[in-house]
Structure formats: C-alpha cells, structure tokens
C-alpha cells in the first residue's frame, strides 16, 4: 500500500471551491428516469501523474493478468476517464451493456485504484464513492439480467458452426460445457488422465484423482470423449483453450449471438436433463453440487450416493448407480451431442480442421 501523505502536507480535498462543494453528481436510472445524489466526486482531482504512479505500483504489486485487467478496463475502456469527468450517466449506460463478469472486473479494478488513492491522500472518500455508485446502479442488474439465461439449443448449434470454422479447441470446449453442465472455471482442472471411458459410458474427474476430498464428475458422451482424445498430444489440456484463439472465436460468436454466455450453457444443460426425466438429485450430482471422495484411483461414490442418489437406486451398487445415471444423462443430451458429432465429422474432412 502506498505511504500516506506526511503530516502537514496539503490535502487536495482542501482545495475545493465553494461551487464544487455544492455541486452534486448523479447517476441516471435508465429504467425510471430518476437520479440519485452521490455527493461530491473525489475522482475529479485525479491527475495523469496519479494514474501513472498507480500503474507502476500495480505492475509490481499485482499479477500480470490482473495488471492487464487494470489497463484494459480503466484506461482502454475509458471508465476512469468517465469517473474523472463526472459523466456517470454514460458510465452507467456503458456498464449496462457489459456482461456480469466485466461489470465485476470493472468494480474490482476501481476498488484497487480507490485503495491506492485513499492511502495516498489519507482519506476514505474514493472507496466510499465507488461503493455508492455500485449500490445505486447495480440494483437494477439483479432484476434485468441481459440475456444471461436465454441461450437456446438453436444458439448452441449456431455457435458450434462458428467455432468449428475458427478454432476446433473452442468447439470442443463448447460441446463439453453444454453436454456436462460443468462450471466453465473447472475446465482448466481437467487433464488428459482425468478422462475415463468404461465400455459404454464416459466421464471426467474434475480435480485431482487422488488425495483430495473435493472431486466432482463431469458426464461425457462416447462421441465427445473419443473426439477429444484424438487431440491428445496436440492440446495441453482437453478443455482449456489458448486464450487468444478462444477470444477471437467468442468475438465471432457474439457478433451473431450477442447474449452468448458460457455459464448459460450450465442452465441449458439442467433444462435438458429435466426434460429428459432426470430428478433434481441426479442433476445436482451431475452438475457438481455434490462432491465425491477418491481415496484410490477406484471411484468411491459413497458420500454422494448416500446423501443424494441412494433413494432412487436402492437395488444397485455404486458402480451400477453411476452407469445408470450416466446412461440417462446421455439419452437426455442425445440431440445436441449427435449434432455436434456429425458437424465435427463433416468439417474433419475439410482442410479447416487439422487433426
């Protein structure tokens, strides 16, 4: 944290003139046309030197990825400039168009900047101002999600057609997410050794196979597992893609499907499983809300089945329960799985997909 100003140093907040002290900034409520008083704007005193000092500090203090987020959202996206100008109407309108993840990142980096400025000027005004802004303009997002849960099977088919032409690895990732319903962040936890094919079923461990109490299962289909394993040795991880290629592919997808969102595939998967006749307990298990324990490489489902699934399969042992649940899962997602598999085979013959 930066050192506070020395005792007796001039505090920039003392330099406010009387007109500025009485001026109130506001955030436009785009739903009802009301405005909210936010008191004076402390960011109006921020100078270029302050920003340069903060960027030097952040480059040393934070990780490379987070430093990239700071420069991207504060400088390149212009959110800091809008704050300094007091242009909060455009600030709010711009944030409304962003995804929930971007909005969270914007306020995260603004929080880091506020802490730095608080320490530098020996005040809490910057953090308090950001909290007020987040409170006043964030309340509407919980009632008006921007297409977050509106991804349909038609959208997935269109996205797959775009992805297969741009990056086959992103294509496999989308296929995996819609089939398994796994949280997108868990894709980087799956290695090649975690994929299991057992006769007529396939699944993947999420987490370490041994020595952990928190391991989940991602349900696969034989089509998806076999296609994915073709790229073993080509990709470092089966479902974790190169960031630049994935961003370019997602950019192309968002041009056609503006509301596209990875996490929405998890909700779509749950809907498909419900329509396929699976119980809520089975969906909780398949989507990773119930963890399993692995003492050895042999699968141990006792904890999960004892709490969730045993009531549905009293006559079966653990391995038979897993096989039964995965078969029901495969039947529920059969339509989109066969479409993705046939689309892959079609483009595999073309030079745009290289094995």
mmCIF file of C-alpha atoms in Angstrom:
data_model
loop_
_atom_site.group_PDB
_atom_site.id
_atom_site.type_symbol
_atom_site.label_atom_id
_atom_site.label_comp_id
_atom_site.label_asym_id
_atom_site.label_seq_id
_atom_site.Cartn_x
_atom_site.Cartn_y
_atom_site.Cartn_z
ATOM 1 C CA UNK A 1 0.000 0.000 0.000
ATOM 2 C CA UNK A 2 1.305 3.455 -0.843
ATOM 3 C CA UNK A 3 2.531 5.623 2.014
ATOM 4 C CA UNK A 4 0.016 8.265 3.234
ATOM 5 C CA UNK A 5 0.814 11.932 2.850
ATOM 6 C CA UNK A 6 3.030 13.438 5.528
ATOM 7 C CA UNK A 7 1.549 15.369 8.423
ATOM 8 C CA UNK A 8 1.022 18.996 7.433
ATOM 9 C CA UNK A 9 1.067 18.292 3.697
ATOM 10 C CA UNK A 10 -1.574 19.974 1.555
ATOM 11 C CA UNK A 11 -4.569 17.710 1.059
ATOM 12 C CA UNK A 12 -6.183 18.190 -2.386
ATOM 13 C CA UNK A 13 -9.635 17.966 -0.815
ATOM 14 C CA UNK A 14 -8.979 21.239 0.992
ATOM 15 C CA UNK A 15 -8.657 22.982 -2.365
ATOM 16 C CA UNK A 16 -12.315 22.518 -3.321
ATOM 17 C CA UNK A 17 -14.018 25.802 -4.111
ATOM 18 C CA UNK A 18 -17.444 26.587 -2.759
ATOM 19 C CA UNK A 19 -19.170 25.937 -6.084
ATOM 20 C CA UNK A 20 -17.728 22.466 -6.310
ATOM 21 C CA UNK A 21 -18.631 21.679 -2.698
ATOM 22 C CA UNK A 22 -22.276 22.305 -3.539
ATOM 23 C CA UNK A 23 -22.314 20.521 -6.864
ATOM 24 C CA UNK A 24 -23.887 17.062 -6.749
ATOM 25 C CA UNK A 25 -23.257 14.357 -9.280
ATOM 26 C CA UNK A 26 -25.889 11.808 -10.147
ATOM 27 C CA UNK A 27 -26.369 8.515 -11.896
ATOM 28 C CA UNK A 28 -29.135 8.234 -14.447
ATOM 29 C CA UNK A 29 -31.612 5.494 -13.680
ATOM 30 C CA UNK A 30 -32.393 4.311 -17.210
ATOM 31 C CA UNK A 31 -35.487 2.404 -16.052
ATOM 32 C CA UNK A 32 -37.433 5.146 -14.275
ATOM 33 C CA UNK A 33 -35.651 8.359 -15.203
ATOM 34 C CA UNK A 34 -34.833 9.183 -11.599
ATOM 35 C CA UNK A 35 -31.466 10.397 -10.326
ATOM 36 C CA UNK A 36 -29.536 9.682 -7.155
ATOM 37 C CA UNK A 37 -27.350 12.137 -5.266
ATOM 38 C CA UNK A 38 -23.835 10.781 -4.767
ATOM 39 C CA UNK A 39 -22.215 13.794 -3.057
ATOM 40 C CA UNK A 40 -19.047 15.337 -4.459
ATOM 41 C CA UNK A 41 -16.856 13.478 -6.895
ATOM 42 C CA UNK A 42 -13.389 12.808 -5.407
ATOM 43 C CA UNK A 43 -12.086 11.453 -8.709
ATOM 44 C CA UNK A 44 -12.246 14.940 -10.215
ATOM 45 C CA UNK A 45 -8.873 15.711 -8.593
ATOM 46 C CA UNK A 46 -7.126 12.670 -10.083
ATOM 47 C CA UNK A 47 -4.287 13.722 -12.383
ATOM 48 C CA UNK A 48 -2.289 11.874 -15.014
ATOM 49 C CA UNK A 49 0.609 11.640 -12.558
ATOM 50 C CA UNK A 50 -1.642 9.805 -10.088
ATOM 51 C CA UNK A 51 -2.651 7.273 -12.739
ATOM 52 C CA UNK A 52 0.942 6.717 -13.856
ATOM 53 C CA UNK A 53 2.071 6.173 -10.262
ATOM 54 C CA UNK A 54 -0.760 3.711 -9.675
ATOM 55 C CA UNK A 55 0.089 1.738 -12.829
ATOM 56 C CA UNK A 56 3.743 1.471 -11.729
ATOM 57 C CA UNK A 57 2.602 0.341 -8.299
ATOM 58 C CA UNK A 58 0.109 -2.176 -9.756
ATOM 59 C CA UNK A 59 2.689 -3.656 -12.108
ATOM 60 C CA UNK A 60 4.845 -4.603 -9.139
ATOM 61 C CA UNK A 61 2.073 -5.384 -6.649
ATOM 62 C CA UNK A 62 -0.334 -7.493 -8.727
ATOM 63 C CA UNK A 63 -0.120 -10.423 -11.134
ATOM 64 C CA UNK A 64 0.417 -9.943 -14.849
ATOM 65 C CA UNK A 65 -3.185 -10.927 -15.651
ATOM 66 C CA UNK A 66 -4.671 -8.552 -13.085
ATOM 67 C CA UNK A 67 -2.423 -5.724 -14.277
ATOM 68 C CA UNK A 68 -3.797 -6.387 -17.752
ATOM 69 C CA UNK A 69 -7.334 -6.082 -16.378
ATOM 70 C CA UNK A 70 -6.441 -2.735 -14.783
ATOM 71 C CA UNK A 71 -5.086 -1.230 -18.000
ATOM 72 C CA UNK A 72 -7.910 -2.717 -20.073
ATOM 73 C CA UNK A 73 -10.883 -1.555 -18.028
ATOM 74 C CA UNK A 74 -9.572 1.675 -16.526
ATOM 75 C CA UNK A 75 -7.640 3.054 -19.479
ATOM 76 C CA UNK A 76 -8.648 1.309 -22.712
ATOM 77 C CA UNK A 77 -12.363 1.063 -21.907
ATOM 78 C CA UNK A 78 -12.418 4.637 -20.591
ATOM 79 C CA UNK A 79 -14.190 4.018 -17.272
ATOM 80 C CA UNK A 80 -11.663 6.052 -15.291
ATOM 81 C CA UNK A 81 -11.964 8.964 -17.713
ATOM 82 C CA UNK A 82 -15.748 8.979 -17.286
ATOM 83 C CA UNK A 83 -15.348 8.980 -13.497
ATOM 84 C CA UNK A 84 -12.890 11.880 -13.578
ATOM 85 C CA UNK A 85 -15.255 13.899 -15.807
ATOM 86 C CA UNK A 86 -18.215 13.010 -13.602
ATOM 87 C CA UNK A 87 -20.003 11.541 -16.632
ATOM 88 C CA UNK A 88 -21.820 8.904 -14.615
ATOM 89 C CA UNK A 89 -24.829 8.646 -16.914
ATOM 90 C CA UNK A 90 -22.632 7.262 -19.700
ATOM 91 C CA UNK A 91 -20.702 5.261 -17.108
ATOM 92 C CA UNK A 92 -23.914 3.505 -16.038
ATOM 93 C CA UNK A 93 -25.219 3.069 -19.582
ATOM 94 C CA UNK A 94 -21.914 1.562 -20.710
ATOM 95 C CA UNK A 95 -21.838 -0.866 -17.781
ATOM 96 C CA UNK A 96 -25.392 -1.973 -18.512
ATOM 97 C CA UNK A 97 -24.266 -3.276 -21.899
ATOM 98 C CA UNK A 98 -21.422 -5.309 -20.417
ATOM 99 C CA UNK A 99 -21.613 -8.871 -19.162
ATOM 100 C CA UNK A 100 -21.826 -9.597 -15.464
ATOM 101 C CA UNK A 101 -18.205 -10.745 -15.459
ATOM 102 C CA UNK A 102 -16.985 -7.471 -16.999
ATOM 103 C CA UNK A 103 -19.036 -5.385 -14.564
ATOM 104 C CA UNK A 104 -17.492 -7.289 -11.673
ATOM 105 C CA UNK A 105 -13.993 -6.755 -13.077
ATOM 106 C CA UNK A 106 -14.573 -3.033 -13.599
ATOM 107 C CA UNK A 107 -15.528 -2.500 -9.960
ATOM 108 C CA UNK A 108 -12.732 -4.796 -8.821
ATOM 109 C CA UNK A 109 -10.041 -2.704 -10.520
ATOM 110 C CA UNK A 110 -11.748 0.514 -9.427
ATOM 111 C CA UNK A 111 -11.575 -0.827 -5.882
ATOM 112 C CA UNK A 112 -7.824 -1.353 -6.200
ATOM 113 C CA UNK A 113 -7.377 2.176 -7.546
ATOM 114 C CA UNK A 114 -9.540 3.591 -4.752
ATOM 115 C CA UNK A 115 -7.459 1.885 -2.059
ATOM 116 C CA UNK A 116 -4.303 3.332 -3.566
ATOM 117 C CA UNK A 117 -5.749 6.844 -3.736
ATOM 118 C CA UNK A 118 -7.162 6.544 -0.211
ATOM 119 C CA UNK A 119 -3.705 5.759 1.084
ATOM 120 C CA UNK A 120 -2.029 8.463 -0.961
ATOM 121 C CA UNK A 121 -4.407 11.251 0.082
ATOM 122 C CA UNK A 122 -5.150 9.892 3.566
ATOM 123 C CA UNK A 123 -8.910 9.672 3.055
ATOM 124 C CA UNK A 124 -11.698 7.136 2.558
ATOM 125 C CA UNK A 125 -13.609 9.265 0.046
ATOM 126 C CA UNK A 126 -12.601 7.280 -3.050
ATOM 127 C CA UNK A 127 -13.747 3.906 -1.723
ATOM 128 C CA UNK A 128 -16.981 5.338 -0.337
ATOM 129 C CA UNK A 129 -17.755 6.969 -3.664
ATOM 130 C CA UNK A 130 -17.268 3.681 -5.561
ATOM 131 C CA UNK A 131 -19.493 1.881 -3.041
ATOM 132 C CA UNK A 132 -22.272 4.426 -3.603
ATOM 133 C CA UNK A 133 -22.022 4.111 -7.360
ATOM 134 C CA UNK A 134 -22.146 0.320 -7.175
ATOM 135 C CA UNK A 135 -25.148 0.424 -4.856
ATOM 136 C CA UNK A 136 -27.160 2.860 -6.931
ATOM 137 C CA UNK A 137 -26.574 1.472 -10.411
ATOM 138 C CA UNK A 138 -26.131 -2.179 -9.531
ATOM 139 C CA UNK A 139 -29.568 -2.749 -8.048
ATOM 140 C CA UNK A 140 -31.290 -2.937 -11.440
ATOM 141 C CA UNK A 141 -28.999 -5.664 -12.807
ATOM 142 C CA UNK A 142 -30.400 -8.282 -10.461
ATOM 143 C CA UNK A 143 -33.863 -7.689 -11.938
ATOM 144 C CA UNK A 144 -32.818 -7.292 -15.575
ATOM 145 C CA UNK A 145 -30.165 -9.877 -16.475
ATOM 146 C CA UNK A 146 -29.029 -9.131 -20.015
ATOM 147 C CA UNK A 147 -29.770 -12.399 -21.759
ATOM 148 C CA UNK A 148 -27.788 -14.386 -19.208
ATOM 149 C CA UNK A 149 -30.135 -17.387 -19.180
ATOM 150 C CA UNK A 150 -31.505 -17.127 -22.694
ATOM 151 C CA UNK A 151 -29.130 -19.388 -24.623
ATOM 152 C CA UNK A 152 -31.147 -21.974 -26.548
ATOM 153 C CA UNK A 153 -30.282 -25.121 -28.458
ATOM 154 C CA UNK A 154 -30.543 -23.101 -31.658
ATOM 155 C CA UNK A 155 -27.973 -20.649 -30.285
ATOM 156 C CA UNK A 156 -25.646 -23.525 -29.371
ATOM 157 C CA UNK A 157 -25.894 -25.011 -32.861
ATOM 158 C CA UNK A 158 -25.095 -21.642 -34.430
ATOM 159 C CA UNK A 159 -22.174 -21.141 -32.013
ATOM 160 C CA UNK A 160 -20.785 -24.583 -32.844
ATOM 161 C CA UNK A 161 -20.926 -23.816 -36.558
ATOM 162 C CA UNK A 162 -18.954 -20.611 -35.993
ATOM 163 C CA UNK A 163 -16.457 -22.215 -33.600
ATOM 164 C CA UNK A 164 -15.574 -25.157 -35.868
ATOM 165 C CA UNK A 165 -14.541 -22.705 -38.584
ATOM 166 C CA UNK A 166 -12.349 -20.661 -36.218
ATOM 167 C CA UNK A 167 -10.855 -22.912 -33.545
ATOM 168 C CA UNK A 168 -11.553 -26.605 -33.050
ATOM 169 C CA UNK A 169 -10.407 -26.461 -29.422
ATOM 170 C CA UNK A 170 -13.044 -23.849 -28.544
ATOM 171 C CA UNK A 171 -15.543 -26.005 -30.448
ATOM 172 C CA UNK A 172 -14.744 -28.967 -28.179
ATOM 173 C CA UNK A 173 -14.978 -26.746 -25.086
ATOM 174 C CA UNK A 174 -18.471 -25.529 -26.036
ATOM 175 C CA UNK A 175 -19.519 -29.094 -26.806
ATOM 176 C CA UNK A 176 -18.190 -30.210 -23.421
ATOM 177 C CA UNK A 177 -19.921 -27.423 -21.451
ATOM 178 C CA UNK A 178 -23.344 -27.988 -22.982
ATOM 179 C CA UNK A 179 -23.086 -31.774 -22.533
ATOM 180 C CA UNK A 180 -21.684 -31.844 -18.993
ATOM 181 C CA UNK A 181 -23.163 -28.676 -17.466
ATOM 182 C CA UNK A 182 -19.831 -28.092 -15.738
ATOM 183 C CA UNK A 183 -18.893 -24.687 -14.363
ATOM 184 C CA UNK A 184 -16.687 -23.012 -17.016
ATOM 185 C CA UNK A 185 -13.929 -22.300 -14.499
ATOM 186 C CA UNK A 186 -13.495 -26.041 -13.868
ATOM 187 C CA UNK A 187 -12.360 -26.775 -17.429
ATOM 188 C CA UNK A 188 -8.762 -25.909 -16.578
ATOM 189 C CA UNK A 189 -8.783 -28.521 -13.782
ATOM 190 C CA UNK A 190 -9.339 -31.440 -16.157
ATOM 191 C CA UNK A 191 -6.243 -33.191 -17.515
ATOM 192 C CA UNK A 192 -5.945 -35.978 -20.059
ATOM 193 C CA UNK A 193 -5.532 -38.552 -17.283
ATOM 194 C CA UNK A 194 -8.869 -37.494 -15.791
ATOM 195 C CA UNK A 195 -10.908 -38.743 -18.769
ATOM 196 C CA UNK A 196 -12.344 -42.224 -18.266
ATOM 197 C CA UNK A 197 -14.029 -44.441 -20.876
ATOM 198 C CA UNK A 198 -15.639 -47.567 -19.442
ATOM 199 C CA UNK A 199 -17.319 -49.703 -22.119
ATOM 200 C CA UNK A 200 -20.469 -47.677 -22.918
ATOM 201 C CA UNK A 201 -20.044 -44.689 -20.582
ATOM 202 C CA UNK A 202 -17.544 -41.849 -20.315
ATOM 203 C CA UNK A 203 -16.836 -39.231 -17.688
ATOM 204 C CA UNK A 204 -14.050 -36.986 -16.409
ATOM 205 C CA UNK A 205 -12.797 -36.217 -12.940
ATOM 206 C CA UNK A 206 -12.716 -32.548 -12.017
ATOM 207 C CA UNK A 207 -9.856 -32.107 -9.592
ATOM 208 C CA UNK A 208 -7.110 -34.487 -8.581
ATOM 209 C CA UNK A 209 -7.875 -38.189 -8.811
ATOM 210 C CA UNK A 210 -6.042 -38.950 -5.584
ATOM 211 C CA UNK A 211 -5.557 -37.258 -2.255
ATOM 212 C CA UNK A 212 -8.444 -34.804 -2.207
ATOM 213 C CA UNK A 213 -11.830 -34.589 -0.569
ATOM 214 C CA UNK A 214 -13.352 -32.326 -3.222
ATOM 215 C CA UNK A 215 -13.628 -34.137 -6.526
ATOM 216 C CA UNK A 216 -16.501 -33.932 -8.966
ATOM 217 C CA UNK A 217 -17.516 -35.862 -12.041
ATOM 218 C CA UNK A 218 -18.259 -34.308 -15.419
ATOM 219 C CA UNK A 219 -20.520 -36.500 -17.512
ATOM 220 C CA UNK A 220 -19.318 -37.075 -21.077
ATOM 221 C CA UNK A 221 -20.690 -38.959 -24.042
ATOM 222 C CA UNK A 222 -18.705 -41.527 -26.024
ATOM 223 C CA UNK A 223 -18.779 -39.238 -29.064
ATOM 224 C CA UNK A 224 -17.318 -36.310 -27.131
ATOM 225 C CA UNK A 225 -14.732 -38.416 -25.316
ATOM 226 C CA UNK A 226 -13.485 -40.120 -28.493
ATOM 227 C CA UNK A 227 -13.238 -36.846 -30.445
ATOM 228 C CA UNK A 228 -11.441 -35.123 -27.571
ATOM 229 C CA UNK A 229 -8.875 -37.917 -27.199
ATOM 230 C CA UNK A 230 -7.937 -37.527 -30.875
ATOM 231 C CA UNK A 231 -6.211 -34.287 -29.865
ATOM 232 C CA UNK A 232 -4.190 -35.751 -27.009
ATOM 233 C CA UNK A 233 -0.653 -34.524 -27.539
ATOM 234 C CA UNK A 234 -1.894 -31.583 -29.620
ATOM 235 C CA UNK A 235 -3.601 -29.663 -26.808
ATOM 236 C CA UNK A 236 -2.044 -29.242 -23.381
ATOM 237 C CA UNK A 237 -5.401 -29.824 -21.678
ATOM 238 C CA UNK A 238 -8.558 -31.304 -23.197
ATOM 239 C CA UNK A 239 -10.985 -28.461 -22.480
ATOM 240 C CA UNK A 240 -8.799 -25.481 -21.524
ATOM 241 C CA UNK A 241 -8.066 -23.445 -24.657
ATOM 242 C CA UNK A 242 -5.486 -20.899 -25.770
ATOM 243 C CA UNK A 243 -6.851 -17.560 -24.595
ATOM 244 C CA UNK A 244 -6.177 -15.543 -27.762
ATOM 245 C CA UNK A 245 -7.765 -18.102 -30.092
ATOM 246 C CA UNK A 246 -10.759 -18.523 -27.806
ATOM 247 C CA UNK A 247 -11.304 -14.756 -27.552
ATOM 248 C CA UNK A 248 -11.252 -14.389 -31.329
ATOM 249 C CA UNK A 249 -13.752 -17.237 -31.662
ATOM 250 C CA UNK A 250 -16.031 -15.845 -28.954
ATOM 251 C CA UNK A 251 -15.876 -12.437 -30.610
ATOM 252 C CA UNK A 252 -17.172 -14.004 -33.827
ATOM 253 C CA UNK A 253 -19.903 -15.826 -31.891
ATOM 254 C CA UNK A 254 -21.032 -12.686 -30.067
ATOM 255 C CA UNK A 255 -21.489 -10.878 -33.380
ATOM 256 C CA UNK A 256 -24.187 -13.420 -34.257
ATOM 257 C CA UNK A 257 -25.385 -14.156 -30.706
ATOM 258 C CA UNK A 258 -24.930 -11.007 -28.553
ATOM 259 C CA UNK A 259 -26.269 -12.698 -25.407
ATOM 260 C CA UNK A 260 -23.866 -15.660 -25.653
ATOM 261 C CA UNK A 261 -22.502 -16.693 -22.263
ATOM 262 C CA UNK A 262 -20.562 -19.806 -21.202
ATOM 263 C CA UNK A 263 -22.309 -20.099 -17.857
ATOM 264 C CA UNK A 264 -25.711 -20.083 -19.550
ATOM 265 C CA UNK A 265 -24.794 -23.483 -21.014
ATOM 266 C CA UNK A 266 -24.943 -24.865 -17.481
ATOM 267 C CA UNK A 267 -28.560 -23.717 -17.169
ATOM 268 C CA UNK A 268 -29.381 -25.084 -20.610
ATOM 269 C CA UNK A 269 -27.891 -28.428 -19.594
ATOM 270 C CA UNK A 270 -30.068 -28.522 -16.464
ATOM 271 C CA UNK A 271 -33.165 -27.823 -18.574
ATOM 272 C CA UNK A 272 -32.288 -30.643 -20.981
ATOM 273 C CA UNK A 273 -31.775 -33.065 -18.101
ATOM 274 C CA UNK A 274 -35.097 -32.074 -16.501
ATOM 275 C CA UNK A 275 -36.915 -32.540 -19.813
ATOM 276 C CA UNK A 276 -35.102 -35.871 -20.151
ATOM 277 C CA UNK A 277 -36.724 -37.114 -16.956
ATOM 278 C CA UNK A 278 -33.801 -36.879 -14.528
ATOM 279 C CA UNK A 279 -34.566 -35.982 -10.930
ATOM 280 C CA UNK A 280 -33.204 -32.894 -9.208
ATOM 281 C CA UNK A 281 -30.951 -35.107 -7.077
ATOM 282 C CA UNK A 282 -29.418 -36.631 -10.211
ATOM 283 C CA UNK A 283 -28.909 -33.192 -11.783
ATOM 284 C CA UNK A 284 -27.243 -31.930 -8.599
ATOM 285 C CA UNK A 285 -24.863 -34.865 -8.769
ATOM 286 C CA UNK A 286 -24.106 -34.437 -12.485
ATOM 287 C CA UNK A 287 -23.576 -30.676 -12.222
ATOM 288 C CA UNK A 288 -21.144 -30.977 -9.329
ATOM 289 C CA UNK A 289 -23.234 -29.730 -6.438
ATOM 290 C CA UNK A 290 -22.471 -32.976 -4.614
ATOM 291 C CA UNK A 291 -18.819 -33.882 -4.250
ATOM 292 C CA UNK A 292 -17.386 -37.385 -4.232
ATOM 293 C CA UNK A 293 -14.339 -38.633 -2.367
ATOM 294 C CA UNK A 294 -11.499 -40.557 -4.000
ATOM 295 C CA UNK A 295 -9.154 -42.473 -1.766
ATOM 296 C CA UNK A 296 -7.689 -44.526 -4.602
ATOM 297 C CA UNK A 297 -7.972 -44.385 -8.369
ATOM 298 C CA UNK A 298 -11.027 -46.562 -7.945
ATOM 299 C CA UNK A 299 -14.141 -44.395 -7.824
ATOM 300 C CA UNK A 300 -15.728 -44.025 -4.392
ATOM 301 C CA UNK A 301 -19.264 -42.633 -4.568
ATOM 302 C CA UNK A 302 -20.381 -43.494 -1.037
ATOM 303 C CA UNK A 303 -20.775 -39.941 0.275
ATOM 304 C CA UNK A 304 -22.641 -38.557 -2.701
ATOM 305 C CA UNK A 305 -24.859 -41.571 -3.218
ATOM 306 C CA UNK A 306 -25.647 -41.885 0.458
ATOM 307 C CA UNK A 307 -26.981 -38.322 0.584
ATOM 308 C CA UNK A 308 -28.486 -37.848 -2.847
ATOM 309 C CA UNK A 309 -28.894 -40.824 -5.141
ATOM 310 C CA UNK A 310 -29.344 -43.896 -2.965
ATOM 311 C CA UNK A 311 -33.072 -43.270 -2.591
ATOM 312 C CA UNK A 312 -33.513 -43.615 -6.376
ATOM 313 C CA UNK A 313 -31.390 -46.754 -6.823
ATOM 314 C CA UNK A 314 -31.747 -48.885 -3.710
ATOM 315 C CA UNK A 315 -31.241 -52.106 -5.651
ATOM 316 C CA UNK A 316 -27.920 -51.117 -7.286
ATOM 317 C CA UNK A 317 -24.335 -50.853 -6.059
ATOM 318 C CA UNK A 318 -22.208 -47.753 -6.518
ATOM 319 C CA UNK A 319 -20.733 -48.600 -9.919
ATOM 320 C CA UNK A 320 -24.137 -49.600 -11.266
ATOM 321 C CA UNK A 321 -25.654 -46.349 -9.983
ATOM 322 C CA UNK A 322 -23.018 -44.300 -11.805
ATOM 323 C CA UNK A 323 -23.604 -46.261 -15.005
ATOM 324 C CA UNK A 324 -27.366 -45.847 -14.747
ATOM 325 C CA UNK A 325 -27.178 -42.089 -14.120
ATOM 326 C CA UNK A 326 -24.751 -41.534 -16.994
ATOM 327 C CA UNK A 327 -26.924 -43.545 -19.386
ATOM 328 C CA UNK A 328 -29.930 -41.403 -18.500
ATOM 329 C CA UNK A 329 -27.792 -38.310 -18.931
ATOM 330 C CA UNK A 330 -26.588 -39.427 -22.380
ATOM 331 C CA UNK A 331 -30.159 -40.025 -23.512
ATOM 332 C CA UNK A 332 -31.247 -36.541 -22.334
ATOM 333 C CA UNK A 333 -28.465 -34.751 -24.269
ATOM 334 C CA UNK A 334 -28.561 -37.057 -27.294
ATOM 335 C CA UNK A 335 -29.888 -34.484 -29.778
ATOM 336 C CA UNK A 336 -27.181 -31.843 -29.305
ATOM 337 C CA UNK A 337 -24.472 -34.494 -28.906
ATOM 338 C CA UNK A 338 -25.262 -36.142 -32.231
ATOM 339 C CA UNK A 339 -25.468 -32.755 -33.936
ATOM 340 C CA UNK A 340 -22.039 -31.732 -32.631
ATOM 341 C CA UNK A 341 -20.521 -35.084 -33.593
ATOM 342 C CA UNK A 342 -21.896 -35.013 -37.142
ATOM 343 C CA UNK A 343 -20.762 -31.394 -37.555
ATOM 344 C CA UNK A 344 -17.257 -32.344 -36.454
ATOM 345 C CA UNK A 345 -17.114 -35.287 -38.881
ATOM 346 C CA UNK A 346 -18.284 -33.029 -41.698
ATOM 347 C CA UNK A 347 -15.547 -30.474 -41.121
ATOM 348 C CA UNK A 348 -12.902 -33.086 -40.280
ATOM 349 C CA UNK A 349 -12.796 -33.957 -43.979
ATOM 350 C CA UNK A 350 -12.128 -30.343 -44.819
ATOM 351 C CA UNK A 351 -8.758 -28.613 -44.512
ATOM 352 C CA UNK A 352 -10.162 -26.172 -41.935
ATOM 353 C CA UNK A 353 -9.935 -28.842 -39.223
ATOM 354 C CA UNK A 354 -6.442 -30.305 -38.772
ATOM 355 C CA UNK A 355 -6.013 -33.424 -36.699
#
